Coordinates of C-alpha atoms (C1' of nucleotides) in Angstrom, one line a residue:
Chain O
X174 CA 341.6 1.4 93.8
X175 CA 338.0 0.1 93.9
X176 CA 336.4 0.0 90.4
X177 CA 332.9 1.3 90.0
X178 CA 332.0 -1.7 87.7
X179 CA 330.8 0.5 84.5
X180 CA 329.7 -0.6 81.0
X181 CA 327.9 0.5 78.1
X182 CA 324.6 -0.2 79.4
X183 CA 324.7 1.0 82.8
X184 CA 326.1 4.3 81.5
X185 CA 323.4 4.1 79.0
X186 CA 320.3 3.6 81.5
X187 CA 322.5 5.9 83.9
X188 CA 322.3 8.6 80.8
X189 CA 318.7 8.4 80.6
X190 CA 317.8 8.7 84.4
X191 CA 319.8 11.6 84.3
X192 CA 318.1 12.8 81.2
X193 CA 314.6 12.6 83.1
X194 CA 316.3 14.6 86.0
X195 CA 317.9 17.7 84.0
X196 CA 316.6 17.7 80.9
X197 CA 318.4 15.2 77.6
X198 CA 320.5 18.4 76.2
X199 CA 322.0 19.0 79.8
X200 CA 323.1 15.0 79.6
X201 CA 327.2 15.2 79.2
X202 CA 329.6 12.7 79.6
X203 CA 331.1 14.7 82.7
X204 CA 327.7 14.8 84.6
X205 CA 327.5 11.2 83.9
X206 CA 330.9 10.8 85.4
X207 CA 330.4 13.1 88.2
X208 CA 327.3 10.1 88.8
X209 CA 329.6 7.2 88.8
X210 CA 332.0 9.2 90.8
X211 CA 334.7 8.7 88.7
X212 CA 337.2 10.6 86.6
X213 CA 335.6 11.8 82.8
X214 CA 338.3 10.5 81.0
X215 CA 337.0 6.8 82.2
X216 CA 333.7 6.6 80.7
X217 CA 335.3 6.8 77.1
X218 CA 336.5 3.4 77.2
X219 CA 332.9 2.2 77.2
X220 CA 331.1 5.4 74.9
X221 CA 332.9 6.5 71.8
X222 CA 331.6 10.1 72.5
X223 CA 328.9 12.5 73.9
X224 CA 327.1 11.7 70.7
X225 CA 327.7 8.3 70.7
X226 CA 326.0 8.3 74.7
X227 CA 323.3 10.3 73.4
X228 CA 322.2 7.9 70.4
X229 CA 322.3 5.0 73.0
X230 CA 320.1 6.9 74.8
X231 CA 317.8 7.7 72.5
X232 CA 318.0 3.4 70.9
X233 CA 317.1 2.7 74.3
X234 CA 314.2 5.3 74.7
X235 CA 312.7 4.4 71.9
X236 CA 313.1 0.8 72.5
X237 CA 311.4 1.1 75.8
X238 CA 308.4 3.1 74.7
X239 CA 307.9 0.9 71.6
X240 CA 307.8 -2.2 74.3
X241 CA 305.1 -0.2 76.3
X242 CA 303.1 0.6 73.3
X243 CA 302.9 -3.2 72.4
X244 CA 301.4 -4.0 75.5
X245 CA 298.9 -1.6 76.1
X246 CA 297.6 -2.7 72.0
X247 CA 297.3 -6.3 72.9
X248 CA 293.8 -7.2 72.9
X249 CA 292.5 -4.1 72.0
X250 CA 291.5 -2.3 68.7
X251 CA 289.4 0.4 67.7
X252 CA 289.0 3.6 69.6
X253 CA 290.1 1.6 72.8
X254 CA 293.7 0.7 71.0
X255 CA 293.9 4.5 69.6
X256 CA 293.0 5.7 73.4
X257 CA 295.7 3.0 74.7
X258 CA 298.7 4.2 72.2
X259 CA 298.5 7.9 72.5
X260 CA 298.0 6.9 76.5
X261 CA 301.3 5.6 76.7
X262 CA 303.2 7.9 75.0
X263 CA 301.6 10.9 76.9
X264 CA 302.4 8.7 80.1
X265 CA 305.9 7.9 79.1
X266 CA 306.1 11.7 77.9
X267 CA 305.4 12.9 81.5
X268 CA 307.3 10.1 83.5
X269 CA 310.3 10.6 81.6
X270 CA 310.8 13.9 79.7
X271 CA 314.2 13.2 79.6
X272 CA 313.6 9.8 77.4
X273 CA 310.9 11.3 75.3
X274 CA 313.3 14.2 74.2
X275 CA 316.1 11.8 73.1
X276 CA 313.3 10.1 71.1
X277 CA 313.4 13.2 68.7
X278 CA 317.2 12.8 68.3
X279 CA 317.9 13.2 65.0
X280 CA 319.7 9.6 64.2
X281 CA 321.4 9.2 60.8
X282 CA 319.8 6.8 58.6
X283 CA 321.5 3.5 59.5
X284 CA 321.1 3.9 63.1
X285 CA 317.6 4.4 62.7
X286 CA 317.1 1.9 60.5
X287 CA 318.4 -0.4 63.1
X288 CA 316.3 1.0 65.7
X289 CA 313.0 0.4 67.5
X290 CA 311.7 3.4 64.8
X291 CA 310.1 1.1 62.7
X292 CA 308.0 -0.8 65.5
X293 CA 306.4 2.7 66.3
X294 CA 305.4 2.9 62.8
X295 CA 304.1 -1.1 62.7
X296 CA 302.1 -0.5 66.0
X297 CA 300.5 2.7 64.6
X298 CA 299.6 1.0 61.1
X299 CA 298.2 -1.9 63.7
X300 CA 295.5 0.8 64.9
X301 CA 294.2 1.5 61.5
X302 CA 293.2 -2.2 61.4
X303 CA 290.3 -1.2 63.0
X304 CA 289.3 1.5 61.1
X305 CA 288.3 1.3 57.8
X306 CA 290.8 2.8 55.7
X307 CA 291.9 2.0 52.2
X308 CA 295.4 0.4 52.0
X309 CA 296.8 3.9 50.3
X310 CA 295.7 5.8 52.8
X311 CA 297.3 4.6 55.5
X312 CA 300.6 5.9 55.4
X313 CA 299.1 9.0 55.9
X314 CA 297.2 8.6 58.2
X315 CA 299.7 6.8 60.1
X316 CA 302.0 10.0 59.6
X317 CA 299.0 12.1 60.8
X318 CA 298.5 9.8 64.2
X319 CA 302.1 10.2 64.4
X320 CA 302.0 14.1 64.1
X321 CA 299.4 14.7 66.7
X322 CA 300.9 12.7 69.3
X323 CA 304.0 14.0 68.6
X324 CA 303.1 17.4 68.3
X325 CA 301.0 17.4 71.3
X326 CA 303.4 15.7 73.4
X327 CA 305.9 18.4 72.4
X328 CA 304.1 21.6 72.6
X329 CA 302.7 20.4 76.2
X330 CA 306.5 19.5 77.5
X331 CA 307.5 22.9 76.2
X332 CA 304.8 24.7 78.4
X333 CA 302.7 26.1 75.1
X334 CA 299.7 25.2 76.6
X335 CA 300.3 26.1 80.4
X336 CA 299.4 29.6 79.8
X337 CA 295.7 29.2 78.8
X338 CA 292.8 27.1 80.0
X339 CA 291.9 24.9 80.1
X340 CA 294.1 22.7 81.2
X341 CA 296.0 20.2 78.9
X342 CA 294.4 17.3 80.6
X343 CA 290.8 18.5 79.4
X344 CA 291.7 18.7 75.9
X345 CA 293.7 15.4 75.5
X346 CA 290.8 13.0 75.9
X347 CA 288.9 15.7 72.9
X348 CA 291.5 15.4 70.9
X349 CA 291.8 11.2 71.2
X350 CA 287.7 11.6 70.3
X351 CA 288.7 13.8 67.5
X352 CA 291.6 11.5 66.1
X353 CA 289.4 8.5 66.3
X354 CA 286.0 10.7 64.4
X355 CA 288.6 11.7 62.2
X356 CA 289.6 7.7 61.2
X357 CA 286.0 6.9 61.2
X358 CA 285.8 9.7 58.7
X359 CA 288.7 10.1 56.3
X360 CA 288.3 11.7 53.8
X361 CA 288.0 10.3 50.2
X362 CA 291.1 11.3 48.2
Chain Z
X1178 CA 340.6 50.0 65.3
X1179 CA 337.4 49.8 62.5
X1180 CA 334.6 49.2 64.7
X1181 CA 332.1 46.6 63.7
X1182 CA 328.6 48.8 64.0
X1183 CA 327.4 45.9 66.5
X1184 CA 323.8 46.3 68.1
X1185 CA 321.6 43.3 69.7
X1186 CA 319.1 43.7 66.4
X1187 CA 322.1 42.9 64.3
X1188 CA 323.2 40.0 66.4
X1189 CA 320.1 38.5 66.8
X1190 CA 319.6 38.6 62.8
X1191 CA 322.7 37.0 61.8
X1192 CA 322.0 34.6 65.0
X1193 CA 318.9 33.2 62.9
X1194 CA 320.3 33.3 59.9
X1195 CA 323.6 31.2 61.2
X1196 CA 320.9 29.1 62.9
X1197 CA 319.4 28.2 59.8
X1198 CA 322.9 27.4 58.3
X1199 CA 324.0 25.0 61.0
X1200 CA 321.3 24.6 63.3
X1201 CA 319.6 26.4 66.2
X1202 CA 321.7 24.4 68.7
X1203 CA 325.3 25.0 67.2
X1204 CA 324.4 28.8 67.2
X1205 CA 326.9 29.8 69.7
X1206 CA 328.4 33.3 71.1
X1207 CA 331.6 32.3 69.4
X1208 CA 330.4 31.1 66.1
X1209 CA 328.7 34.9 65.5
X1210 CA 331.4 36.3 66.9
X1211 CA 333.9 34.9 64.1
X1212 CA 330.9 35.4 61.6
X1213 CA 331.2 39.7 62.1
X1214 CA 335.0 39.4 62.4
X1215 CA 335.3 40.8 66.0
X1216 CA 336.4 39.1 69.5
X1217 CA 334.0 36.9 71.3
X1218 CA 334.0 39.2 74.5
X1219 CA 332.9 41.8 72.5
X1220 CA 329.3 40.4 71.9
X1221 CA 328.5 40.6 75.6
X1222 CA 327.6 44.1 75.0
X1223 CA 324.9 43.9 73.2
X1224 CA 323.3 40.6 74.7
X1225 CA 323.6 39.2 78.3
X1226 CA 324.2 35.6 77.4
X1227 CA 324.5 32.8 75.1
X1228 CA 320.6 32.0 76.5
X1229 CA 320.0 35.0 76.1
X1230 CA 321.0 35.1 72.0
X1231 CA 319.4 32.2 72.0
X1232 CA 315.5 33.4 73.4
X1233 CA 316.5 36.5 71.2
X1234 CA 316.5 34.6 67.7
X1235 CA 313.1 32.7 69.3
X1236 CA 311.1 36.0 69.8
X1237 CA 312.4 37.0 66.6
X1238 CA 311.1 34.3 64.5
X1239 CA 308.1 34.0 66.3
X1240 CA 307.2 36.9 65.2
X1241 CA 308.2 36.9 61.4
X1242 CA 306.4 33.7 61.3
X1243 CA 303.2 34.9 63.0
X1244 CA 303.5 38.2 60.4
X1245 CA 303.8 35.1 57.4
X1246 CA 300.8 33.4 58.8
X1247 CA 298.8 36.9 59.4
X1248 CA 299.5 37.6 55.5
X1249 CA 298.3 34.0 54.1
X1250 CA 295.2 34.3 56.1
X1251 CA 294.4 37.8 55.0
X1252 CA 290.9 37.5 52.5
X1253 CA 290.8 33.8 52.7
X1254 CA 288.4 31.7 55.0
X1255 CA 287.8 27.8 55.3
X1256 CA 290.1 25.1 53.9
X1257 CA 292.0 27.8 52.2
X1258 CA 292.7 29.4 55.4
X1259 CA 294.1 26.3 56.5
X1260 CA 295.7 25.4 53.7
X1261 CA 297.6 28.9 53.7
X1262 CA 298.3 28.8 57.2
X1263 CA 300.1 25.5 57.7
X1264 CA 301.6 26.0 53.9
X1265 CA 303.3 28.9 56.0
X1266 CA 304.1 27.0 58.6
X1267 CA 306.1 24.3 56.4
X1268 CA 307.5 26.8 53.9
X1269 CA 309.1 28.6 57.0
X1270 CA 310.1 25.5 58.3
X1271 CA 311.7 24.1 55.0
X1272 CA 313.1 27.7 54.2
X1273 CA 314.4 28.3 57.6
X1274 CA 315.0 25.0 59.7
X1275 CA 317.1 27.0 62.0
X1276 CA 314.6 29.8 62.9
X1277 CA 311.7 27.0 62.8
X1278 CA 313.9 25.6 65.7
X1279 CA 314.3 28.4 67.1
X1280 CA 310.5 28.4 68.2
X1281 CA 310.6 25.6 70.0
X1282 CA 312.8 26.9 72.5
X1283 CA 311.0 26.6 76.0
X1284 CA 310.8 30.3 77.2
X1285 CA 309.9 31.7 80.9
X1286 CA 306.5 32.4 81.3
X1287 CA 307.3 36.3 81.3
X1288 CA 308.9 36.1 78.3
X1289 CA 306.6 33.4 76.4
X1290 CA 304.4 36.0 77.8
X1291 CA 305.6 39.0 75.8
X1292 CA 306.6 36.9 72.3
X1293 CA 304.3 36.5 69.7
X1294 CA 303.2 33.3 70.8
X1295 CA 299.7 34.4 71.5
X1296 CA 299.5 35.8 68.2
X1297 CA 300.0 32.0 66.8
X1298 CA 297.1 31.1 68.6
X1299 CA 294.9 34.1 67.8
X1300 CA 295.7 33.6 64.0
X1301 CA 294.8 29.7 64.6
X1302 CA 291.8 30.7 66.1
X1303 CA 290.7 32.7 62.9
X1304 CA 290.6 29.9 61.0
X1305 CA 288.4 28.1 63.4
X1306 CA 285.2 30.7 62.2
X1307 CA 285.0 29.5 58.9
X1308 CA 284.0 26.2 60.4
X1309 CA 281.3 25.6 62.5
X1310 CA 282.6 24.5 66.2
X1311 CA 280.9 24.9 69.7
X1312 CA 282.8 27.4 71.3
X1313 CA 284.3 25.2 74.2
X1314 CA 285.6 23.2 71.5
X1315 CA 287.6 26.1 70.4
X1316 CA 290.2 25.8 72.6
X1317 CA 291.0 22.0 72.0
X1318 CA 290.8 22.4 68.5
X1319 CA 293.3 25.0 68.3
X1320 CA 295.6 22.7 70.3
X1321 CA 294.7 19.8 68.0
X1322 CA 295.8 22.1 64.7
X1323 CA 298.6 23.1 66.7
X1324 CA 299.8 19.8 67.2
X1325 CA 299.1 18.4 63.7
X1326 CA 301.2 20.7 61.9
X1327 CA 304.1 21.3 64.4
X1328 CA 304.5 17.4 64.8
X1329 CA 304.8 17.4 61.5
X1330 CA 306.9 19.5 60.7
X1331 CA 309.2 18.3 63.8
X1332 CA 308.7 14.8 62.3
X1333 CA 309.5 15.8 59.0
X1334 CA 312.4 17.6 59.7
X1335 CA 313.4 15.2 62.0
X1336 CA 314.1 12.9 59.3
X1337 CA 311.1 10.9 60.5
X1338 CA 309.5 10.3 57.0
X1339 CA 312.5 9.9 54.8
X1340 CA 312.5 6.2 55.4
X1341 CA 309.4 5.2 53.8
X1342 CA 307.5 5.7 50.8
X1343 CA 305.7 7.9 49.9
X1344 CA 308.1 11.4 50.1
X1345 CA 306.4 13.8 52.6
X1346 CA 304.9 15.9 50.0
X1347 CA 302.7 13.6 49.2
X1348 CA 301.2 13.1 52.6
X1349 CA 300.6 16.6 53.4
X1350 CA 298.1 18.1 51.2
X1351 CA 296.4 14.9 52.9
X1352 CA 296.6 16.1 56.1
X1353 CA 295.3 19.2 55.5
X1354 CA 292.8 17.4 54.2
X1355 CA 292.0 15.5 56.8
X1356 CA 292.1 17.8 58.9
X1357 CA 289.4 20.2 57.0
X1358 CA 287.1 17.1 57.4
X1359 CA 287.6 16.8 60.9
X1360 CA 286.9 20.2 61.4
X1361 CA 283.9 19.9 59.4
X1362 CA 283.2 17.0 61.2
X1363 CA 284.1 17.8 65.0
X1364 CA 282.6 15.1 66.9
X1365 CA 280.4 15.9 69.4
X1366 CA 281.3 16.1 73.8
Chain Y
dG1342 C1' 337.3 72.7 66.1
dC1343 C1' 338.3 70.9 71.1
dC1344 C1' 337.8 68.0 74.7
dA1345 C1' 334.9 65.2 78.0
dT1346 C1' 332.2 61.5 78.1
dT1347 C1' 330.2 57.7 76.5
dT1348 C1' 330.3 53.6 73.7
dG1349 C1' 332.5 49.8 71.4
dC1350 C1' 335.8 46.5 70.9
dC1351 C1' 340.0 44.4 72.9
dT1352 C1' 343.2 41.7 76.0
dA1353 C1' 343.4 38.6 79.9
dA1354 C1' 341.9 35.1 82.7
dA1355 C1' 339.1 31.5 84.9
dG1356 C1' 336.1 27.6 84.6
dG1357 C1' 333.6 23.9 82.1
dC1358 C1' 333.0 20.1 78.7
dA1359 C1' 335.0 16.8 75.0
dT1360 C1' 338.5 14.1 73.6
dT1361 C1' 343.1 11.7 73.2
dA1362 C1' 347.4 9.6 74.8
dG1363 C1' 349.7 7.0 77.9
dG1364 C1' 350.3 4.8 82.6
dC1365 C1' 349.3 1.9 86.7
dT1366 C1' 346.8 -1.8 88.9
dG1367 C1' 343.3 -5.1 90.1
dC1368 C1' 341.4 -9.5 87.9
dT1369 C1' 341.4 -13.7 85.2
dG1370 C1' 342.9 -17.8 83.4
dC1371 C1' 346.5 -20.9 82.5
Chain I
dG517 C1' 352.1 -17.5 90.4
dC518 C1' 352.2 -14.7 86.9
dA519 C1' 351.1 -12.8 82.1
dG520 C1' 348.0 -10.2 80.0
dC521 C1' 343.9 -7.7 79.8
dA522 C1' 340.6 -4.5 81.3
dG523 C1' 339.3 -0.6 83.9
dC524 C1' 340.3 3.6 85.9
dC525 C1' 343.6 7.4 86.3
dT526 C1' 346.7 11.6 85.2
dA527 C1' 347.9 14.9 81.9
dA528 C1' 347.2 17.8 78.2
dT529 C1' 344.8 20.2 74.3
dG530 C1' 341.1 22.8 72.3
dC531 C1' 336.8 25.1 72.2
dC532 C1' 333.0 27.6 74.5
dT533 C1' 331.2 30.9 78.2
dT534 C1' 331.6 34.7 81.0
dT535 C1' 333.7 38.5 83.7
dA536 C1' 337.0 42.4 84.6
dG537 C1' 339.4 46.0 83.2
dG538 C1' 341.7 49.0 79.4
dC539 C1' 342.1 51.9 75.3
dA540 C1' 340.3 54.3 71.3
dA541 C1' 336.7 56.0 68.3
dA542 C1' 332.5 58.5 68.1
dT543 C1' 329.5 62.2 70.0
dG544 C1' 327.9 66.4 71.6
dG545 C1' 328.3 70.8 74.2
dC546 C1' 331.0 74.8 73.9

DNA sequence: GCCATTTGCCTAAAGGCATTAGGCTGCTGC
DNA sequence: GCAGCAGCCTAATGCCTTTAGGCAAATGGC
């Protein structure tokens, strides 16, 4: 009987192409199977569980995206870093809706504190350096950066703003101008 | 045989209300069929599917949130309006994580069509006249609060922020303020 | 008050996914 | 060449969804 050669980290990139193709909360250990062609019961030697797959999924999401975001920062800073980051998450957002939904998984705390989390948040805090922000500040405003992406991101997957014009592609590049009058700006506390 | 006094109204209540005990996604046809006491196959009376439960507790808190928000507006204008609209939003979401979830749930276009999701963005738009914003900038703005306080929120309930000083609450009358500057401050096209 | 009809809940059954236990076999290294 | 491991398989259990068909409780006209 001819093996199909699987291991954690095919199953694992497996997992996320089929997240991008049905959606990360249709992504079960026996469609994965059904991919590998190969009996359900197989895959469990090399994932613990359909959470367990998920969480690898999401590691590797957010490991991915956090490698994109570091290259479109290098060299730049200002309004033209801010314009990068939120670029490539919107980009990786609409190239793989599948990924970016595992991103939101809700991890428990060591497995995110072992994940690429933490370089989302460094890279973020990397774009206030060229903004003019006292030091307390910037948590927050790192939380707000965070927000709006996210929230954007989010509410433009889930077709919120697909039933009014404009479309979302005119108001993304307002809202990047807005974020970056807005760090110019901040308010005094 | 006692009969149960079942009707979709009553299902779709208890549906949010188990939803905010164990999460949107574990609400399941089963689960409120053990919470009233009566057989599983007897739900399928009163709604079509476990999607369609599902969309059911999503209209439903769409609405009582958009009543919430409606309320808090009511005789304020300005950076109290916005304060009082996205202190609604996070009280809902802190008080019910379950229904909050609940709203995030993609929907048809009919039926997105026909939930109280415009009434969100009517209500948003309210706030906007107490600032003073071109009227094409309307739209993005809206989108921009939008995104701001449901990325939050997701963030926050995501378990995004627990990891790192300071707590939440202290960012978020930040943001708010933040964002009353920006709004103050809209940059120009 | 009586019965016909509707309505509400039940039993039964089929199909899908998750997960575990235990077996067979191709590969690897001595 | 073979011992042992690794990789995939069969079998079985339990839970969830959904449909079909049945019986009994409520309802309303008389």
């Amino acid at each position: 009987m001819a093996r199909a050669g699987l291991n954690t980290e095919r199953l694992t990139r497996a997992g996320a192409e089929l997240a991008d193709e049905v959606g990360f909360d249709q992504v079960t250990v026996s469609a994965l199977a059904r991919r590998f062609d190969v009996k359900v019961a197989s895959l469990y030697s090399h994932v613990a569980s359909s959470q367990d797959l998920k969480t690898r999924i999401a590691l590797f999401a957010l490991d991915e995206l956090a490698g994109r975001a570091a290259e479109a920062l290098a060299g730049r800073s200002g309004k033209q870093a801010l314009a990068a980051f939120a670029g490539v998450y919107r980009d990786y957002a609409r190239d793989h809706p599948g990924r970016y939904a595992a991103t939101q998984l809700r991890l428990d705390p060591e497995t995110a504190a072992a994940s690429a989390g933490r370089r989302h948040t460094e890279l973020a805090r990397a774009i206030l350096r060229g903004y003019d922000l006292a030091e307390p500040e910037h948590t927050h405003a790192v939380r707000l950066l965070g927000s709006v992406v996210h929230g954007y991101l989010s509410l433009e997957l889930g077709g919120a703003f697909s039933h009014s014009a404009p479309a979302p592609e005119q108001s993304w590049p307002r809202i990047v101008d807005a974020l970056d009058a807005l760090l110019r700006n901040w308010p005094a506390s």
